[in-house]
């Protein structure tokens, strides 16, 4: 029995076929098998084996190795075309998805009456919640705010704070004389110029 191996390299796929001649070849079909392959799916390999079987039966009694190899080459051509078509479709699909994503990024979600009303209701609810929190905080701040009398009653140091300040300052208290420079220009009403002024009444008090 003789063997013959053929390497079929076609674009992105390849396969190695092994043929073994029987004693009564070509009246008997040769034995054949795929020794190795690249970039072929399991379905593709199964289809090639079926094709070899069919062609061998149809050419029984004739020298058929060339015919079998030619049939496999045509099948590989079909597979390559399918791969090309599939890759082109995948490429177009990816480009389409990228384009849609880009449009979505720039245009956003189309505004309809329904989604606008949903957005407005949500926005109004959030705004109302913010106002409630603010009013609550202001109300709480008003309750916690103490009057001057309450502060005085709580901190007895306040009644001696001015005296303590003067004691600590000692003789170093500075007076800004410029505050009194304009006193002479003030028109102060003299008590003696008052027609109702009566010093006697003052003494009686």
CSV table of C-alpha atoms in Angstrom, one decimal:
chain,number,residue,atom,x,y,z
A,1,UNK,CA,0.0,0.0,0.0
A,2,UNK,CA,1.3,3.4,-0.9
A,3,UNK,CA,0.7,6.7,0.9
A,4,UNK,CA,0.6,10.2,-0.4
A,5,UNK,CA,0.3,13.4,1.6
A,6,UNK,CA,-0.8,16.7,0.2
A,7,UNK,CA,-0.6,20.0,2.0
A,8,UNK,CA,-3.3,22.4,0.9
A,9,UNK,CA,-2.6,26.0,2.0
A,10,UNK,CA,-5.3,28.4,1.0
A,11,UNK,CA,-5.4,32.0,2.2
A,12,UNK,CA,-6.1,31.8,6.0
A,13,UNK,CA,-6.7,28.0,6.2
A,14,UNK,CA,-4.7,25.0,5.5
A,15,UNK,CA,-5.1,21.2,5.8
A,16,UNK,CA,-2.9,18.2,5.2
A,17,UNK,CA,-4.5,15.2,3.5
A,18,UNK,CA,-3.1,11.7,3.7
A,19,UNK,CA,-4.1,9.1,1.0
A,20,UNK,CA,-3.3,5.4,1.3
A,21,UNK,CA,-3.7,3.3,-1.9
A,22,UNK,CA,-5.4,0.0,-1.6
A,23,UNK,CA,-4.3,-3.1,-3.7
A,24,UNK,CA,-7.3,-2.8,-6.0
A,25,UNK,CA,-7.1,1.0,-6.4
A,26,UNK,CA,-8.8,2.6,-8.4
A,27,UNK,CA,-11.4,-0.1,-8.3
A,28,UNK,CA,-11.4,0.5,-4.6
A,29,UNK,CA,-11.5,3.9,-2.9
A,30,UNK,CA,-8.3,5.0,-1.3
A,31,UNK,CA,-8.1,5.5,2.4
A,32,UNK,CA,-8.0,9.2,3.3
A,33,UNK,CA,-7.7,11.3,6.4
A,34,UNK,CA,-7.0,14.8,7.5
A,35,UNK,CA,-3.6,14.7,9.3
A,36,UNK,CA,-3.5,18.4,10.4
A,37,UNK,CA,-5.4,21.6,9.8
A,38,UNK,CA,-5.4,25.3,10.8
A,39,UNK,CA,-8.3,27.7,11.2
A,40,UNK,CA,-10.9,25.1,10.4
A,41,UNK,CA,-14.0,24.6,12.5
A,42,UNK,CA,-15.0,21.0,13.5
A,43,UNK,CA,-18.0,21.4,11.1
A,44,UNK,CA,-15.6,22.3,8.3
A,45,UNK,CA,-13.5,19.2,8.9
A,46,UNK,CA,-16.6,17.0,8.9
A,47,UNK,CA,-17.8,18.6,5.6
A,48,UNK,CA,-14.4,17.9,4.0
A,49,UNK,CA,-14.5,14.2,5.1
A,50,UNK,CA,-18.0,13.8,3.7
A,51,UNK,CA,-16.9,15.5,0.4
A,52,UNK,CA,-14.0,13.1,0.0
A,53,UNK,CA,-16.3,10.1,0.6
A,54,UNK,CA,-18.8,11.4,-2.0
A,55,UNK,CA,-16.2,12.1,-4.6
A,56,UNK,CA,-14.4,8.8,-4.1
A,57,UNK,CA,-17.7,6.9,-4.7
A,58,UNK,CA,-18.5,8.9,-7.8
A,59,UNK,CA,-15.1,8.3,-9.3
A,60,UNK,CA,-14.7,4.7,-8.4
A,61,UNK,CA,-12.8,2.8,-11.1
A,62,UNK,CA,-10.9,5.9,-12.2
A,63,UNK,CA,-7.7,7.5,-10.9
A,64,UNK,CA,-9.2,10.0,-8.5
A,65,UNK,CA,-6.5,11.6,-6.2
A,66,UNK,CA,-6.3,14.7,-8.3
A,67,UNK,CA,-10.2,14.9,-8.4
A,68,UNK,CA,-10.4,14.5,-4.7
A,69,UNK,CA,-7.8,17.2,-4.0
A,70,UNK,CA,-9.4,19.6,-6.4
A,71,UNK,CA,-12.8,19.1,-4.7
A,72,UNK,CA,-11.2,19.8,-1.3
A,73,UNK,CA,-9.5,23.0,-2.8
A,74,UNK,CA,-12.9,24.2,-3.9
A,75,UNK,CA,-14.3,23.5,-0.5
A,76,UNK,CA,-11.5,25.5,1.1
A,77,UNK,CA,-12.3,28.4,-1.2
A,78,UNK,CA,-15.9,28.3,0.0
A,79,UNK,CA,-14.7,28.2,3.6
A,80,UNK,CA,-12.3,31.2,3.0
A,81,UNK,CA,-15.1,33.2,1.4
A,82,UNK,CA,-17.3,32.4,4.4
A,83,UNK,CA,-14.5,33.5,6.8
A,84,UNK,CA,-14.1,36.8,4.8
A,85,UNK,CA,-17.8,37.4,4.9
A,86,UNK,CA,-18.1,36.7,8.6
A,87,UNK,CA,-15.1,38.9,9.4
A,88,UNK,CA,-16.5,41.8,7.3
A,89,UNK,CA,-19.9,41.4,9.0
A,90,UNK,CA,-18.3,41.4,12.4
A,91,UNK,CA,-16.2,44.5,11.4
A,92,UNK,CA,-19.3,46.3,10.2
A,93,UNK,CA,-21.2,45.3,13.3
A,94,UNK,CA,-18.5,46.7,15.5
A,95,UNK,CA,-18.3,49.9,13.5
A,96,UNK,CA,-22.1,50.3,13.8
A,97,UNK,CA,-22.0,49.7,17.5
A,98,UNK,CA,-19.2,52.2,17.9
A,99,UNK,CA,-21.1,54.8,15.8
A,100,UNK,CA,-24.3,54.2,17.8
A,101,UNK,CA,-22.3,54.6,21.0
A,102,UNK,CA,-20.8,57.9,19.7
A,103,UNK,CA,-24.2,59.2,18.8
A,104,UNK,CA,-25.6,58.2,22.2
A,105,UNK,CA,-22.7,60.1,23.8
A,106,UNK,CA,-23.3,63.3,22.0
A,107,UNK,CA,-27.1,63.3,21.7
A,108,UNK,CA,-28.0,61.5,24.9
A,109,UNK,CA,-31.4,60.0,25.5
A,110,UNK,CA,-34.1,61.4,23.2
A,111,UNK,CA,-36.5,63.6,25.2
A,112,UNK,CA,-40.1,62.4,25.1
A,113,UNK,CA,-43.1,63.7,27.1
A,114,UNK,CA,-43.0,60.6,29.2
A,115,UNK,CA,-39.4,60.6,30.3
A,116,UNK,CA,-39.5,64.4,30.7
A,117,UNK,CA,-42.4,64.2,33.1
A,118,UNK,CA,-40.6,61.4,35.0
A,119,UNK,CA,-37.5,63.5,35.2
A,120,UNK,CA,-39.5,66.6,36.4
A,121,UNK,CA,-41.3,64.6,39.1
A,122,UNK,CA,-38.0,63.3,40.4
A,123,UNK,CA,-36.4,66.7,40.2
A,124,UNK,CA,-39.3,68.4,42.1
A,125,UNK,CA,-39.2,65.7,44.8
A,126,UNK,CA,-35.5,66.2,45.3
A,127,UNK,CA,-35.9,70.0,45.4
A,128,UNK,CA,-38.7,69.7,48.0
A,129,UNK,CA,-36.6,67.4,50.1
A,130,UNK,CA,-33.8,70.0,50.0
A,131,UNK,CA,-36.1,72.8,51.1
A,132,UNK,CA,-37.5,70.6,53.9
A,133,UNK,CA,-34.0,69.9,55.2
A,134,UNK,CA,-33.1,73.6,55.0
A,135,UNK,CA,-36.2,74.7,56.9
A,136,UNK,CA,-35.6,72.0,59.5
A,137,UNK,CA,-32.0,73.2,60.0
A,138,UNK,CA,-33.1,76.8,60.2
A,139,UNK,CA,-35.8,75.9,62.7
A,140,UNK,CA,-33.4,73.9,64.8
A,141,UNK,CA,-30.8,76.8,64.7
A,142,UNK,CA,-33.6,79.2,65.9
A,143,UNK,CA,-34.4,77.0,68.8
A,144,UNK,CA,-30.7,76.7,69.8
A,145,UNK,CA,-30.0,80.5,69.5
A,146,UNK,CA,-29.7,82.0,73.0
A,147,UNK,CA,-30.7,85.6,73.9
A,148,UNK,CA,-28.3,88.0,75.6
A,149,UNK,CA,-30.0,87.5,78.9
A,150,UNK,CA,-29.7,83.7,78.6
A,151,UNK,CA,-26.0,84.0,77.7
A,152,UNK,CA,-25.4,86.3,80.7
A,153,UNK,CA,-27.2,83.9,83.1
A,154,UNK,CA,-25.3,80.9,81.7
A,155,UNK,CA,-21.8,82.6,81.9
A,156,UNK,CA,-21.3,84.7,85.0
A,157,UNK,CA,-17.9,85.8,83.8
A,158,UNK,CA,-19.7,88.2,81.4
A,159,UNK,CA,-20.6,90.6,84.3
A,160,UNK,CA,-16.9,91.1,85.2
A,161,UNK,CA,-15.4,90.9,81.7
A,162,UNK,CA,-15.2,94.7,81.3
A,163,UNK,CA,-13.6,95.1,84.7
A,164,UNK,CA,-11.2,92.3,84.0
A,165,UNK,CA,-10.2,93.8,80.7
A,166,UNK,CA,-9.4,97.2,82.3
A,167,UNK,CA,-7.4,95.5,85.1
A,168,UNK,CA,-5.4,93.5,82.6
A,169,UNK,CA,-4.8,96.6,80.4
A,170,UNK,CA,-3.6,98.6,83.4
A,171,UNK,CA,-2.1,101.9,82.4
A,172,UNK,CA,-1.5,100.9,78.9
A,173,UNK,CA,-5.1,101.7,77.7
A,174,UNK,CA,-4.8,104.0,74.7
A,175,UNK,CA,-7.4,106.5,73.7
A,176,UNK,CA,-7.7,107.7,70.2
A,177,UNK,CA,-7.8,111.5,70.6
A,178,UNK,CA,-8.9,112.0,67.0
A,179,UNK,CA,-12.3,110.7,68.1
A,180,UNK,CA,-12.8,113.9,70.2
A,181,UNK,CA,-11.2,116.5,67.9
A,182,UNK,CA,-14.5,117.3,66.3
A,183,UNK,CA,-16.3,117.8,69.6
A,184,UNK,CA,-15.8,121.6,69.4
A,185,UNK,CA,-17.6,121.7,66.2
A,186,UNK,CA,-20.7,120.1,67.6
A,187,UNK,CA,-23.7,122.4,68.3
A,188,UNK,CA,-24.6,121.5,71.8
A,189,UNK,CA,-27.6,123.3,73.3
A,190,UNK,CA,-26.6,125.3,76.4
A,191,UNK,CA,-29.0,124.7,79.3
A,192,UNK,CA,-29.0,128.4,80.1
A,193,UNK,CA,-30.3,129.1,76.6
A,194,UNK,CA,-33.3,126.9,77.3
A,195,UNK,CA,-36.3,129.1,78.1
A,196,UNK,CA,-37.7,126.4,80.3
A,197,UNK,CA,-34.5,126.1,82.2
A,198,UNK,CA,-34.9,126.8,85.9
A,199,UNK,CA,-32.0,126.1,88.3
A,200,UNK,CA,-34.3,126.3,91.2
A,201,UNK,CA,-36.3,123.4,90.0
A,202,UNK,CA,-33.1,121.4,89.8
A,203,UNK,CA,-32.3,122.2,93.4
A,204,UNK,CA,-35.7,121.1,94.4
A,205,UNK,CA,-35.1,117.8,92.8
